[in-house]
Tab-separated table of N, CA and C in Angstrom:
chain	number	residue	atom	x	y	z
A	1151	GLU	N	0.853	-1.160	0.129
A	1151	GLU	CA	-0.163	0.005	-0.086
A	1151	GLU	C	0.864	1.335	0.086
A	1152	GLU	N	0.661	2.366	-0.893
A	1152	GLU	CA	1.501	3.422	-0.907
A	1152	GLU	C	0.666	4.282	0.209
A	1153	ARG	N	1.669	5.097	0.960
A	1153	ARG	CA	1.529	5.751	2.165
A	1153	ARG	C	1.723	7.058	1.727
A	1154	GLY	N	0.641	7.895	1.774
A	1154	GLY	CA	0.842	9.665	1.270
A	1154	GLY	C	1.067	9.907	0.186
A	1155	GLY	N	0.936	8.893	-0.645
A	1155	GLY	CA	1.172	9.219	-2.421
A	1155	GLY	C	-0.083	9.347	-2.971
A	1156	ARG	N	0.084	9.684	-4.511
A	1156	ARG	CA	-0.902	9.830	-5.235
A	1156	ARG	C	-2.303	8.774	-4.944
A	1157	GLY	N	-3.333	8.862	-5.074
A	1157	GLY	CA	-4.384	7.836	-5.002
A	1157	GLY	C	-4.943	7.788	-3.445
A	1158	SER	N	-4.126	8.193	-2.369
A	1158	SER	CA	-4.519	7.920	-1.296
A	1158	SER	C	-5.092	8.893	-0.418
A	1159	GLY	N	-5.189	10.149	-1.469
A	1159	GLY	CA	-5.669	11.172	-0.480
A	1159	GLY	C	-5.033	12.234	0.009
A	1160	GLY	N	-3.726	12.181	-0.330
A	1160	GLY	CA	-2.542	13.384	0.243
A	1160	GLY	C	-2.050	12.768	1.443
A	1161	LEU	N	-1.089	13.692	1.874
A	1161	LEU	CA	-0.294	13.087	3.121
A	1161	LEU	C	-0.985	12.905	4.505
A	1162	PHE	N	-2.188	13.661	4.455
A	1162	PHE	CA	-2.740	13.386	5.983
A	1162	PHE	C	-4.059	12.921	5.376
A	1163	ALA	N	-4.484	12.374	4.750
A	1163	ALA	CA	-5.890	11.826	4.254
A	1163	ALA	C	-6.079	10.708	5.334
A	1164	ARG	N	-5.178	10.057	6.135
A	1164	ARG	CA	-5.523	8.766	6.937
A	1164	ARG	C	-5.255	9.295	8.100
A	1165	CYS	N	-5.102	10.624	8.460
A	1165	CYS	CA	-4.768	11.047	9.914
A	1165	CYS	C	-6.163	10.902	10.820
A	1166	ALA	N	-5.933	10.717	11.899
A	1166	ALA	CA	-7.253	10.698	12.682
A	1166	ALA	C	-6.942	10.197	14.228
A	1167	GLY	N	-7.252	11.025	14.982
A	1167	GLY	CA	-6.822	10.640	16.435
A	1167	GLY	C	-5.339	10.703	16.953
A	1168	ALA	N	-4.991	9.289	17.386
A	1168	ALA	CA	-3.629	9.318	17.683
A	1168	ALA	C	-2.488	9.515	16.543
A	1169	ASN	N	-2.713	9.296	15.396
A	1169	ASN	CA	-2.120	9.476	14.076
A	1169	ASN	C	-1.769	10.500	14.007
A	1170	LEU	N	-3.047	11.904	14.118
A	1170	LEU	CA	-2.911	12.916	13.814
A	1170	LEU	C	-1.789	14.100	14.850
A	1171	GLU	N	-1.939	13.342	16.103
A	1171	GLU	CA	-1.041	13.846	16.966
A	1171	GLU	C	0.413	13.717	16.777
A	1172	LYS	N	0.400	12.227	16.490
A	1172	LYS	CA	1.783	11.796	16.359
A	1172	LYS	C	2.512	12.659	15.055
A	1173	ARG	N	1.651	12.721	13.874
A	1173	ARG	CA	2.424	13.963	12.718
A	1173	ARG	C	2.558	15.137	13.139
A	1174	ASN	N	1.746	15.444	14.142
A	1174	ASN	CA	1.846	17.131	14.684
A	1174	ASN	C	3.210	17.041	15.271
A	1175	LEU	N	3.492	16.006	16.114
A	1175	LEU	CA	4.659	16.156	16.864
A	1175	LEU	C	5.750	15.820	15.925
A	1176	HIS	N	5.712	15.121	14.954
A	1176	HIS	CA	6.922	15.184	13.978
A	1176	HIS	C	7.048	16.528	13.375
A	1177	LEU	N	5.899	17.062	12.698
A	1177	LEU	CA	5.834	18.462	12.265
A	1177	LEU	C	6.539	19.470	12.999
A	1178	ASP	N	6.335	19.435	14.441
A	1178	ASP	CA	6.598	20.328	15.463
A	1178	ASP	C	7.953	20.367	15.662
A	1179	HIS	N	8.541	18.883	15.596
A	1179	HIS	CA	10.147	19.062	15.800
A	1179	HIS	C	10.979	19.645	14.437
A	1180	LEU	N	10.055	19.267	13.372
A	1180	LEU	CA	10.908	19.569	11.905
A	1180	LEU	C	11.041	20.978	12.198
A	1181	MET	N	9.753	21.686	12.519
A	1181	MET	CA	9.629	23.243	12.453
A	1181	MET	C	11.050	23.926	13.546
A	1182	TRP	N	11.017	23.149	14.391
A	1182	TRP	CA	12.215	23.687	15.714
A	1182	TRP	C	13.388	23.333	14.946
A	1183	ILE	N	13.743	22.323	14.068
A	1183	ILE	CA	14.894	22.667	13.610
A	1183	ILE	C	15.369	23.607	12.716
A	1184	ARG	N	14.527	24.243	12.213
A	1184	ARG	CA	14.456	25.479	11.539
A	1184	ARG	C	14.857	26.573	12.270
A	1185	ASN	N	14.388	26.592	13.408
A	1185	ASN	CA	15.285	27.728	14.586
A	1185	ASN	C	16.171	27.470	15.511
A	1186	ALA	N	16.690	25.858	15.444
A	1186	ALA	CA	17.712	25.461	16.302
A	1186	ALA	C	18.796	26.327	16.019
A	1187	PRO	N	19.433	26.668	14.705
A	1187	PRO	CA	20.685	27.446	14.936
A	1187	PRO	C	20.572	28.918	15.463
A	1188	LYS	N	19.588	29.356	15.133
A	1188	LYS	CA	19.428	30.999	16.093
A	1188	LYS	C	19.094	30.789	17.466
A	1189	LEU	N	18.459	29.853	17.931
A	1189	LEU	CA	18.538	29.372	19.278
A	1189	LEU	C	19.869	28.972	19.854
A	1190	ARG	N	20.342	28.431	19.311
A	1190	ARG	CA	22.100	27.876	19.645
A	1190	ARG	C	22.743	29.157	19.413
A	1191	MET	N	22.683	30.084	18.337
A	1191	MET	CA	23.686	31.143	18.573
A	1191	MET	C	23.172	32.374	19.726
A	1192	ALA	N	21.795	32.409	20.043
A	1192	ALA	CA	21.674	32.961	21.172
A	1192	ALA	C	22.115	32.754	22.306
A	1193	ARG	N	22.338	31.125	22.711
A	1193	ARG	CA	22.871	30.730	24.004
A	1193	ARG	C	24.585	30.694	23.857
A	1194	VAL	N	25.218	30.936	22.798
A	1194	VAL	CA	26.341	31.233	22.417
A	1194	VAL	C	26.627	32.486	22.835
A	1195	THR	N	26.077	33.250	22.272
A	1195	THR	CA	26.342	34.876	22.704
A	1195	THR	C	26.156	35.289	24.219
A	1196	ALA	N	24.967	34.538	24.775
A	1196	ALA	CA	25.016	34.769	26.272
A	1196	ALA	C	26.156	33.998	27.026
A	1197	ALA	N	26.642	32.989	26.671
A	1197	ALA	CA	27.649	32.507	27.476
A	1197	ALA	C	28.812	33.519	27.331
A	1198	PHE	N	29.012	34.021	25.948
A	1198	PHE	CA	29.890	34.842	25.674
A	1198	PHE	C	30.048	36.117	26.565
A	1199	ARG	N	28.931	36.989	26.683
A	1199	ARG	CA	28.706	37.762	27.111
A	1199	ARG	C	28.850	37.639	28.757
A	1200	SER	N	28.471	36.426	29.215
A	1200	SER	CA	28.825	36.059	30.573
A	1200	SER	C	30.244	36.097	30.762
A	1201	ALA	N	31.037	35.591	30.194
A	1201	ALA	CA	32.269	35.350	30.191
A	1201	ALA	C	33.313	36.973	30.111
A	1202	LEU	N	32.353	37.487	29.166
A	1202	LEU	CA	33.022	39.001	29.104
A	1202	LEU	C	32.749	39.970	30.400
A	1203	LEU	N	31.996	39.911	30.819
A	1203	LEU	CA	31.408	40.317	32.133
A	1203	LEU	C	32.274	39.795	33.419
A	1204	ALA	N	32.471	38.551	33.472
A	1204	ALA	CA	33.067	37.999	34.328
A	1204	ALA	C	34.956	38.554	34.557
A	1205	ALA	N	35.021	38.613	33.078
A	1205	ALA	CA	36.673	39.216	33.062
A	1205	ALA	C	36.646	40.829	33.247
A	1206	GLN	N	35.457	41.289	33.030
A	1206	GLN	CA	35.371	42.945	33.027
A	1206	GLN	C	35.574	43.047	34.705
A	1207	ALA	N	34.744	42.213	35.800
A	1207	ALA	CA	34.898	42.270	37.098
A	1207	ALA	C	36.126	41.973	37.471
A	1208	ASP	N	36.858	41.268	36.819
A	1208	ASP	CA	38.273	40.941	37.498
A	1208	ASP	C	39.049	42.276	36.978
A	1209	LEU	N	39.066	42.881	35.723
A	1209	LEU	CA	39.819	43.798	35.266
A	1209	LEU	C	39.609	45.026	36.201
A	1210	LEU	N	38.072	45.247	36.458
A	1210	LEU	CA	37.782	46.673	37.329
A	1210	LEU	C	38.540	46.449	38.586
A	1211	ALA	N	38.237	45.222	39.132
A	1211	ALA	CA	38.847	45.145	40.726
A	1211	ALA	C	40.415	45.413	40.589
A	1212	ALA	N	40.917	44.839	39.595
A	1212	ALA	CA	42.385	45.204	39.636
A	1212	ALA	C	43.064	46.176	39.161
A	1213	GLY	N	42.223	47.445	38.831
A	1213	GLY	CA	42.172	48.723	38.569
A	1213	GLY	C	42.621	48.795	37.194
A	1214	ARG	N	42.409	47.778	36.068
A	1214	ARG	CA	42.809	47.764	34.714
A	1214	ARG	C	41.715	48.446	34.000
A	1215	LEU	N	40.687	48.704	34.218
A	1215	LEU	CA	39.734	49.346	33.606
A	1215	LEU	C	39.097	50.404	34.368
A	1216	GLU	N	38.645	51.392	33.465
A	1216	GLU	CA	38.012	52.589	34.565
A	1216	GLU	C	36.683	52.249	34.812
A	1217	ALA	N	35.635	51.798	34.180
A	1217	ALA	CA	34.379	51.864	34.218
A	1217	ALA	C	33.489	50.651	33.446
A	1218	GLU	N	32.399	50.134	34.232
A	1218	GLU	CA	31.665	49.271	33.516
A	1218	GLU	C	31.157	49.169	32.207
A	1219	GLY	N	31.347	48.447	31.355
A	1219	GLY	CA	31.038	48.455	30.077
A	1219	GLY	C	32.482	48.687	29.282
A	1220	ASP	N	33.719	49.340	29.791
A	1220	ASP	CA	34.763	49.183	28.844
A	1220	ASP	C	35.020	48.152	28.222
A	1221	VAL	N	34.940	46.847	28.557
A	1221	VAL	CA	35.279	45.793	28.097
A	1221	VAL	C	34.638	45.471	26.771
A	1222	PHE	N	33.594	46.056	26.606
A	1222	PHE	CA	32.812	45.835	25.246
A	1222	PHE	C	33.271	46.988	24.204
A	1223	HIS	N	34.476	48.049	24.926
A	1223	HIS	CA	35.306	48.707	23.608
A	1223	HIS	C	36.504	48.286	23.568
A	1224	VAL	N	37.081	47.047	23.589
A	1224	VAL	CA	37.974	46.598	23.079
A	1224	VAL	C	38.058	45.058	22.241
A	1225	SER	N	38.676	44.768	21.486
A	1225	SER	CA	38.797	43.924	20.790
A	1225	SER	C	38.909	42.485	21.547
A	1226	VAL	N	38.610	41.189	21.232
A	1226	VAL	CA	38.602	39.983	21.809
A	1226	VAL	C	40.264	39.509	21.927
A	1227	GLN	N	40.869	40.189	20.868
A	1227	GLN	CA	42.309	39.807	20.837
A	1227	GLN	C	42.941	40.749	22.046
A	1228	GLN	N	42.613	42.257	22.086
A	1228	GLN	CA	42.893	42.875	23.014
A	1228	GLN	C	42.561	42.364	24.580
A	1229	LEU	N	41.406	41.787	24.596
A	1229	LEU	CA	41.162	41.415	26.159
A	1229	LEU	C	42.290	40.396	26.396
A	1230	ASP	N	42.464	39.505	25.067
A	1230	ASP	CA	43.398	38.168	25.577
A	1230	ASP	C	44.409	38.653	25.989
A	1231	ALA	N	45.119	39.463	25.179
A	1231	ALA	CA	46.476	40.001	25.597
A	1231	ALA	C	46.352	40.639	27.000
A	1232	ALA	N	45.559	41.356	27.550
A	1232	ALA	CA	45.457	42.080	28.727
A	1232	ALA	C	45.130	40.983	29.818
A	1233	ILE	N	44.549	39.893	29.341
A	1233	ILE	CA	44.316	38.798	30.626
A	1233	ILE	C	45.885	37.977	30.753
A	1234	LYS	N	46.447	37.592	29.683
A	1234	LYS	CA	47.887	36.931	29.752
A	1234	LYS	C	48.828	38.134	29.808
A	1235	GLU	N	49.059	39.187	29.809
A	1235	GLU	CA	50.036	40.171	30.058
A	1235	GLU	C	49.617	41.196	30.690
A	1236	SER	N	49.882	41.394	32.160
A	1236	SER	CA	49.628	42.325	32.871
A	1236	SER	C	50.239	43.677	32.542
A	1237	SER	N	51.084	43.813	31.858
A	1237	SER	CA	51.785	44.696	31.190
A	1237	SER	C	51.034	45.420	30.100
A	1238	PHE	N	50.153	44.888	29.591
A	1238	PHE	CA	49.255	45.180	28.691
A	1238	PHE	C	48.523	46.463	29.043
A	1239	ASP	N	48.542	47.880	28.323
A	1239	ASP	CA	47.782	48.970	28.663
A	1239	ASP	C	46.104	48.946	28.045
A	1240	LEU	N	45.220	48.253	28.903
A	1240	LEU	CA	44.152	48.114	28.499
A	1240	LEU	C	43.200	49.469	28.313
A	1241	ARG	N	43.274	50.288	29.635
A	1241	ARG	CA	43.034	51.627	29.198
A	1241	ARG	C	43.481	52.489	27.736
A	1242	ALA	N	44.476	52.329	27.560
A	1242	ALA	CA	44.959	52.999	26.236
A	1242	ALA	C	44.267	52.468	24.975
A	1243	ALA	N	44.044	51.292	24.925
A	1243	ALA	CA	43.101	50.435	24.178
A	1243	ALA	C	41.628	50.965	24.272
A	1244	VAL	N	41.141	50.894	25.522
A	1244	VAL	CA	39.661	51.301	25.666
A	1244	VAL	C	39.349	52.845	25.179
A	1245	THR	N	40.461	53.799	25.094
A	1245	THR	CA	40.089	55.352	24.716
A	1245	THR	C	39.684	55.586	23.592
A	1246	PRO	N	40.361	55.296	22.477
A	1246	PRO	CA	39.832	55.667	21.180
A	1246	PRO	C	38.237	54.976	20.793
A	1247	ASN	N	38.351	53.755	21.415
A	1247	ASN	CA	37.059	53.115	21.067
A	1247	ASN	C	35.870	53.397	21.810
A	1248	ARG	N	36.073	53.949	22.853
A	1248	ARG	CA	35.302	54.996	23.777
A	1248	ARG	C	34.785	55.874	22.989
A	1249	ALA	N	35.798	56.866	22.446
A	1249	ALA	CA	35.378	58.415	21.880
A	1249	ALA	C	34.351	57.933	20.489
A	1250	THR	N	34.818	56.764	19.858
A	1250	THR	CA	33.923	56.481	18.585
A	1250	THR	C	32.513	56.134	19.300
A	1251	TYR	N	32.659	55.631	20.246
A	1251	TYR	CA	31.092	55.083	20.701
A	1251	TYR	C	30.256	56.619	21.025
A	1252	ALA	N	30.757	57.195	21.834
A	1252	ALA	CA	30.358	58.445	22.135
A	1252	ALA	C	29.665	59.719	20.898
A	1253	ARG	N	30.688	59.087	19.924
A	1253	ARG	CA	30.406	59.957	18.792
A	1253	ARG	C	29.038	59.117	17.927
A	1254	ALA	N	29.091	57.897	17.998
A	1254	ALA	CA	27.937	57.359	17.367
A	1254	ALA	C	26.824	57.446	18.217
A	1255	LYS	N	26.692	57.520	19.678
A	1255	LYS	CA	25.824	57.726	20.434
A	1255	LYS	C	25.187	59.241	20.289
A	1256	SER	N	25.984	60.296	19.957
A	1256	SER	CA	25.324	61.436	20.131
A	1256	SER	C	24.672	61.424	18.632
A	1257	ALA	N	24.990	60.754	17.680
A	1257	ALA	CA	24.196	61.156	16.740
A	1257	ALA	C	23.022	61.485	16.400
A	1258	LYS	N	22.171	62.273	15.889
A	1258	LYS	CA	20.819	62.602	16.000
A	1258	LYS	C	19.999	61.536	15.213
A	1259	SER	N	20.490	60.453	14.379
A	1259	SER	CA	19.599	59.629	13.664
A	1259	SER	C	20.791	58.250	13.483
A	1260	CYS	N	20.080	57.283	13.585
A	1260	CYS	CA	20.719	55.681	13.343
A	1260	CYS	C	20.380	55.256	12.103
A	1261	PRO	N	21.532	55.047	11.458
A	1261	PRO	CA	21.547	54.225	9.597
A	1261	PRO	C	20.175	53.217	9.733
A	1262	MET	N	19.298	52.907	9.161
A	1262	MET	CA	18.041	52.038	9.212
A	1262	MET	C	19.140	50.657	8.326
A	1263	LEU	N	19.708	51.198	7.369
A	1263	LEU	CA	20.347	50.093	6.475
A	1263	LEU	C	21.561	50.238	6.241
A	1264	ILE	N	22.745	49.544	6.226
A	1264	ILE	CA	23.981	49.678	5.656
A	1264	ILE	C	24.495	48.408	4.715
A	1265	ASP	N	24.737	48.656	3.536
A	1265	ASP	CA	24.923	47.421	2.931
A	1265	ASP	C	26.304	46.744	3.428
A	1266	SER	N	26.867	46.091	2.529
A	1266	SER	CA	28.009	45.286	2.893
A	1266	SER	C	29.111	45.853	2.392
A	1267	ARG	N	29.008	46.960	1.642
A	1267	ARG	CA	30.463	47.805	1.710
A	1267	ARG	C	30.446	48.898	2.742
A	1268	GLY	N	29.855	49.275	3.338
A	1268	GLY	CA	29.585	50.018	4.310
A	1268	GLY	C	28.892	51.498	3.951
A	1269	ARG	N	28.359	51.412	2.857
A	1269	ARG	CA	27.338	52.537	2.403
A	1269	ARG	C	25.911	52.568	3.215
A	1270	ILE	N	25.424	53.707	3.404
A	1270	ILE	CA	24.124	54.124	4.425
A	1270	ILE	C	23.263	54.157	3.384
A	1271	LEU	N	22.199	53.391	3.371
A	1271	LEU	CA	21.379	53.846	2.157
A	1271	LEU	C	19.866	54.228	2.884
A	1272	LYS	N	19.541	55.271	2.346
A	1272	LYS	CA	18.409	56.047	2.661
A	1272	LYS	C	17.297	55.904	1.944
A	1273	PRO	N	16.212	56.380	2.200
A	1273	PRO	CA	15.153	56.041	1.243
A	1273	PRO	C	14.643	57.424	0.455
A	1274	ASN	N	14.145	56.798	-1.046
A	1274	ASN	CA	14.386	57.900	-1.913
A	1274	ASN	C	12.670	58.506	-1.610
A	1275	LEU	N	12.673	59.785	-0.759
A	1275	LEU	CA	11.389	60.103	-0.323
A	1275	LEU	C	11.025	60.946	-1.829
A	1276	VAL	N	9.772	60.837	-1.912
A	1276	VAL	CA	9.241	61.524	-3.103
A	1276	VAL	C	8.179	62.314	-2.411
A	1277	GLU	N	7.740	63.344	-2.723
A	1277	GLU	CA	6.973	64.506	-2.450
A	1277	GLU	C	5.546	64.258	-3.587
A	1278	GLY	N	4.399	64.044	-2.815
A	1278	GLY	CA	3.269	63.631	-3.795
A	1278	GLY	C	2.206	64.944	-3.924
A	1279	GLU	N	1.147	64.577	-4.662
A	1279	GLU	CA	-0.117	65.617	-4.251
A	1279	GLU	C	-0.537	65.141	-2.976
A	1280	PRO	N	-1.401	66.445	-2.597
A	1280	PRO	CA	-2.076	65.583	-0.943
A	1280	PRO	C	-2.899	64.747	-1.394
A	1281	GLY	N	-3.236	63.770	-0.465
A	1281	GLY	CA	-3.701	62.686	-0.561
A	1281	GLY	C	-3.700	61.687	-1.289
A	1282	ALA	N	-2.244	61.675	-1.995
A	1282	ALA	CA	-1.639	60.611	-2.931
A	1282	ALA	C	-0.771	59.565	-2.129
A	1283	LEU	N	-0.848	58.187	-2.668
A	1283	LEU	CA	0.240	57.637	-1.804
A	1283	LEU	C	1.334	57.524	-2.571
A	1284	VAL	N	2.719	57.609	-1.752
A	1284	VAL	CA	3.664	57.744	-2.551
A	1284	VAL	C	4.646	56.331	-1.689
A	1285	GLY	N	5.890	56.144	-2.479
A	1285	GLY	CA	6.493	54.951	-1.945
A	1285	GLY	C	6.706	53.761	-3.231
A	1286	ALA	N	7.432	52.694	-2.815
A	1286	ALA	CA	7.525	51.398	-3.403
A	1286	ALA	C	6.252	50.851	-3.686
A	1287	ALA	N	5.805	50.383	-4.680
A	1287	ALA	CA	4.505	49.660	-4.892
A	1287	ALA	C	4.945	48.214	-4.924
A	1288	ILE	N	4.108	47.755	-4.091
A	1288	ILE	CA	4.794	46.086	-3.722
A	1288	ILE	C	4.040	45.205	-4.823
A	1289	SER	N	2.735	45.636	-5.191
A	1289	SER	CA	2.341	45.006	-6.526
A	1289	SER	C	1.737	45.910	-7.611
A	1290	PRO	N	1.802	45.793	-8.611
A	1290	PRO	CA	1.304	46.769	-9.499
A	1290	PRO	C	-0.287	46.658	-9.495
A	1291	GLY	N	-0.871	47.820	-9.673
A	1291	GLY	CA	-2.190	47.988	-9.997
A	1291	GLY	C	-2.950	49.094	-9.697
A	1292	VAL	N	-4.056	49.346	-9.470
A	1292	VAL	CA	-4.636	50.505	-9.202
A	1292	VAL	C	-5.382	50.159	-7.517
A	1293	ALA	N	-5.360	51.199	-6.786
A	1293	ALA	CA	-5.839	50.660	-5.624
A	1293	ALA	C	-7.318	51.580	-5.604
A	1294	SER	N	-8.384	51.014	-5.020
A	1294	SER	CA	-9.753	51.479	-5.229
A	1294	SER	C	-10.482	51.144	-3.914
A	1295	GLY	N	-11.311	52.022	-3.534
A	1295	GLY	CA	-12.121	51.983	-2.452
A	1295	GLY	C	-12.096	53.024	-1.175
């Protein structure tokens, strides 16, 4: 007997009761497979952030950082060097990046879209007649109603 193929009424033709629940469990599992990489990356990012905050606490206690959040103004390589070598001047590494952060934070607007080349893309705003809809058409045609 052919299962779920032609002539059998389709994939869910014979689903009833327990069979339907079983297939729903399989489908639910398959849909989570789609989200698994995103969920895994979120967990990895959270673990990495926790490790950074722990390193920051140690460096603050040792007087090698000035303020909370400074650990996010250095690269991982710089942080690694600072942990390995007590002679590494971590404050000097933080200063230029903190200045860049302050400049970005004081900007009047944040770019909505930056392409892979670093160009900031802005919408092409068009002035229209009063009451007219302007913008990019999703579907060609005429609006009515």
